[in-house]
Coordinates of C-alpha atoms in Angstrom, one line a residue:
X1013 CA 120.0 113.3 154.4
X1014 CA 116.2 113.8 154.9
X1015 CA 114.4 115.9 152.3
X1016 CA 112.2 118.7 153.7
X1017 CA 108.5 117.9 153.5
X1018 CA 106.9 120.4 155.9
X1019 CA 106.4 123.1 153.3
X1020 CA 104.7 120.8 150.7
X1021 CA 102.7 119.3 153.5
X1022 CA 101.2 122.7 154.5
X1023 CA 100.4 123.6 150.9
X1024 CA 98.9 120.2 150.3
X1025 CA 96.8 120.4 153.5
X1026 CA 95.5 123.9 152.5
X1027 CA 94.6 122.6 149.0
X1028 CA 92.8 119.6 150.5
X1029 CA 90.8 122.0 152.7
X1030 CA 89.9 124.1 149.7
X1031 CA 88.8 121.1 147.7
X1032 CA 86.7 119.9 150.6
X1033 CA 85.1 123.3 150.9
X1034 CA 84.3 123.4 147.2
X1035 CA 82.7 119.9 147.6
X1036 CA 80.4 121.3 150.3
X1037 CA 79.4 124.2 148.1
X1038 CA 78.9 121.8 145.2
X1039 CA 76.5 119.7 147.3
X1040 CA 74.6 122.8 148.3
X1041 CA 74.3 123.8 144.6
X1042 CA 73.0 120.4 143.7
X1043 CA 70.3 120.5 146.3
X1044 CA 69.5 124.1 145.2
X1045 CA 69.0 122.8 141.6
X1046 CA 66.9 119.9 142.8
X1047 CA 64.5 122.1 144.9
X1048 CA 64.1 124.5 142.0
X1049 CA 63.4 121.6 139.6
X1050 CA 60.9 120.2 142.1
X1051 CA 59.1 123.5 142.4
X1052 CA 59.1 123.9 138.6
X1053 CA 57.6 120.5 138.1
X1054 CA 54.9 121.3 140.7
X1055 CA 54.0 124.3 138.6
X1056 CA 55.3 127.0 140.9
X1057 CA 54.8 130.2 139.0
X1058 CA 57.9 131.8 140.7
X1059 CA 60.3 129.3 139.0
X1060 CA 60.9 129.4 135.3
X1061 CA 63.3 127.8 132.8
X1062 CA 65.9 130.6 133.2
X1063 CA 66.0 129.8 136.9
X1064 CA 66.7 126.1 136.1
X1065 CA 69.4 127.0 133.6
X1066 CA 71.0 129.4 136.0
X1067 CA 71.1 126.7 138.7
X1068 CA 72.5 124.2 136.3
X1069 CA 75.2 126.6 135.2
X1070 CA 76.1 127.2 138.9
X1071 CA 76.5 123.4 139.5
X1072 CA 78.7 123.1 136.4
X1073 CA 80.9 126.1 137.3
X1074 CA 81.5 124.8 140.9
X1075 CA 82.1 121.2 139.5
X1076 CA 84.7 122.4 137.0
X1077 CA 86.4 124.7 139.6
X1078 CA 86.6 121.9 142.1
X1079 CA 88.0 119.5 139.4
X1080 CA 90.7 122.0 138.6
X1081 CA 91.6 122.5 142.2
X1082 CA 91.5 118.7 142.8
X1083 CA 94.1 118.1 140.0
X1084 CA 96.4 120.7 141.5
X1085 CA 95.9 119.2 145.0
X1086 CA 96.6 115.7 143.7
X1087 CA 99.9 116.8 142.1
X1088 CA 101.1 118.6 145.2
X1089 CA 100.1 115.7 147.4
X1090 CA 101.9 113.1 145.3
X1091 CA 105.0 115.3 145.2
X1092 CA 104.9 115.4 149.0
X1093 CA 104.2 111.7 149.2
X1094 CA 107.2 110.9 146.9
X1095 CA 109.5 112.9 149.1
X1096 CA 108.1 111.3 152.2
X1097 CA 108.6 107.9 150.6
X1098 CA 112.3 108.7 149.9
X1099 CA 112.7 109.9 153.5
X1100 CA 111.0 106.8 154.8
X1101 CA 113.5 104.6 152.9
X1102 CA 116.3 106.5 154.5
X1103 CA 114.8 106.1 158.0
X1104 CA 114.0 102.4 157.6
X1105 CA 115.6 99.9 155.2
X1106 CA 112.8 97.4 155.3
X1107 CA 111.2 96.8 151.9
X1108 CA 108.0 98.5 151.0
X1109 CA 105.1 96.5 149.5
X1110 CA 105.1 98.7 146.3
X1111 CA 108.0 100.2 144.3
X1112 CA 108.6 103.9 144.0
X1113 CA 106.8 104.1 140.7
X1114 CA 103.6 103.2 142.4
X1115 CA 103.7 106.3 144.5
X1116 CA 102.4 108.0 141.3
X1117 CA 101.0 105.1 139.3
X1118 CA 98.8 103.7 142.1
X1119 CA 96.5 106.8 141.9
X1120 CA 95.9 106.6 138.1
X1121 CA 95.9 102.9 137.2
X1122 CA 92.3 101.5 137.1
X1123 CA 91.3 98.8 139.6
X1124 CA 94.5 98.8 141.6
X1125 CA 93.8 102.5 142.6
X1126 CA 91.3 101.0 145.0
X1127 CA 94.0 99.7 147.3
X1128 CA 97.5 100.4 146.1
X1129 CA 97.5 104.1 147.2
X1130 CA 96.6 103.0 150.7
X1131 CA 99.5 100.5 150.8
X1132 CA 101.9 103.2 149.6
X1133 CA 100.9 105.7 152.2
X1134 CA 100.6 103.0 155.0
X1135 CA 104.2 101.9 154.3
X1136 CA 105.5 105.4 154.4
X1137 CA 103.7 105.8 157.8
X1138 CA 105.2 102.5 159.1
X1139 CA 108.7 103.3 157.9
X1140 CA 108.6 106.8 159.3
X1141 CA 107.3 105.6 162.7
X1142 CA 110.2 105.4 165.2
X1143 CA 108.6 102.4 166.8
X1144 CA 108.8 100.3 163.6
X1145 CA 112.4 99.4 164.1
X1146 CA 111.6 97.5 167.3
X1147 CA 108.8 95.7 165.6
X1148 CA 111.0 94.7 162.7
X1149 CA 113.7 93.3 165.1
X1150 CA 111.1 91.0 166.6
X1151 CA 109.6 90.1 163.2
X1152 CA 113.1 89.4 161.7
X1153 CA 113.5 86.5 164.1
X1154 CA 110.4 85.0 162.4
X1155 CA 111.7 85.8 158.9
X1156 CA 109.0 88.5 158.5
X1157 CA 111.3 91.6 158.4
X1158 CA 109.1 93.5 155.9
X1159 CA 106.8 96.5 156.3
X1160 CA 103.9 94.2 155.2
X1161 CA 104.0 92.5 158.6
X1162 CA 104.3 95.7 160.7
X1163 CA 101.1 96.9 162.4
X1164 CA 99.7 99.9 160.6
X1165 CA 97.4 102.8 161.5
X1166 CA 93.7 102.5 162.1
X1167 CA 93.5 106.2 161.2
X1168 CA 94.9 105.5 157.8
X1169 CA 92.5 102.6 157.4
X1170 CA 89.5 104.8 158.1
X1171 CA 90.9 107.5 155.7
X1172 CA 91.1 105.1 152.9
X1173 CA 87.8 103.4 153.6
X1174 CA 86.1 106.9 153.4
X1175 CA 88.0 107.9 150.3
X1176 CA 87.3 104.6 148.4
X1177 CA 83.6 104.6 149.4
X1178 CA 83.3 108.2 148.2
X1179 CA 84.9 107.2 144.9
X1180 CA 82.6 104.2 144.3
X1181 CA 79.4 106.1 145.2
X1182 CA 80.4 109.1 143.0
X1183 CA 81.0 106.8 140.0
X1184 CA 77.7 104.9 140.5
X1185 CA 75.8 108.2 140.8
X1186 CA 77.4 109.6 137.7
X1187 CA 76.6 106.4 135.7
X1188 CA 72.9 106.7 136.8
X1189 CA 72.8 110.3 135.4
X1190 CA 74.5 109.5 132.1
X1191 CA 72.6 106.3 131.4
X1192 CA 69.1 107.7 132.1
X1193 CA 67.4 109.0 129.0
X1194 CA 64.4 110.5 130.9
X1195 CA 65.6 111.5 134.4
X1196 CA 62.9 111.8 137.0
X1197 CA 62.6 114.1 140.1
X1198 CA 63.2 111.1 142.3
X1199 CA 66.4 110.3 140.4
X1200 CA 67.7 113.8 140.9
X1201 CA 66.9 113.6 144.6
X1202 CA 68.8 110.3 144.9
X1203 CA 71.8 111.9 143.1
X1204 CA 71.7 114.9 145.5
X1205 CA 71.7 112.5 148.5
X1206 CA 74.6 110.6 147.0
X1207 CA 76.6 113.8 146.4
X1208 CA 76.0 114.8 150.0
X1209 CA 77.2 111.5 151.2
X1210 CA 80.2 111.7 149.0
X1211 CA 81.0 115.2 150.4
X1212 CA 80.8 114.0 154.0
X1213 CA 83.1 111.0 153.3
X1214 CA 85.6 113.2 151.5
X1215 CA 85.5 115.7 154.3
X1216 CA 86.3 113.0 156.9
X1217 CA 89.0 111.5 154.7
X1218 CA 90.5 115.0 154.2
X1219 CA 90.8 115.6 157.9
X1220 CA 92.3 112.2 158.5
X1221 CA 94.9 112.4 155.7
X1222 CA 95.9 115.9 156.9
X1223 CA 96.4 114.5 160.4
X1224 CA 98.5 111.7 159.0
X1225 CA 100.6 114.0 156.9
X1226 CA 101.3 116.1 160.0
X1227 CA 102.4 113.1 161.9
X1228 CA 104.6 111.7 159.1
X1229 CA 106.2 115.2 158.8
X1230 CA 106.9 115.3 162.5
X1231 CA 108.6 111.9 162.3
X1232 CA 110.7 113.0 159.4
X1233 CA 111.7 116.3 160.8
X1234 CA 115.2 116.6 162.3
X1235 CA 116.7 115.7 164.6
X1236 CA 116.0 112.1 163.9
X1237 CA 118.3 109.1 164.0
X1238 CA 118.7 107.4 160.6
X1239 CA 118.9 103.6 160.6

């Protein structure tokens, strides 16, 4: 019997949208703080230290709020993904590249979290796709009856490319801030640009994964013949 995933999918999609919106607001607050700092350093009499502190507090508040929502979003998404994984195993008996434990572990284990999550989601997509059975029948004659050899989704490839790129850029930008003993105006500008780029990448990845979740949910919704 297939487990219901539609409800969790909707909740997860809404949370992803909220997280993305908070990211956009966070990017704006970073630019706001940068422009205030620039005016302060240029001796603008209308900008004082209290203004800089207030802008910094705003950035911190938005960052912590977004982090909290991101954690909740991640938990709900992984629950949805685990259910979708179980359903995909019911719909298609071909072995996945990663075991069930990696549905959760792939997101939190260093290094492998750069490609394992994509493999997990991609295999759920493949196993849920009604066309996969025909591909597997053809591949089985060549002793390649595994989801590894089934053609995947370009949409998911773009989703993960955007997500992984945003992750790497964000980590590099954070390292620049924490390692700099005497930050400059140019450095803050570079960080603001990096955060904007990260926000755009996350927004694109958010749209793409929501679309993928909707498609997987449709494939796993009854009536559907189970292999």
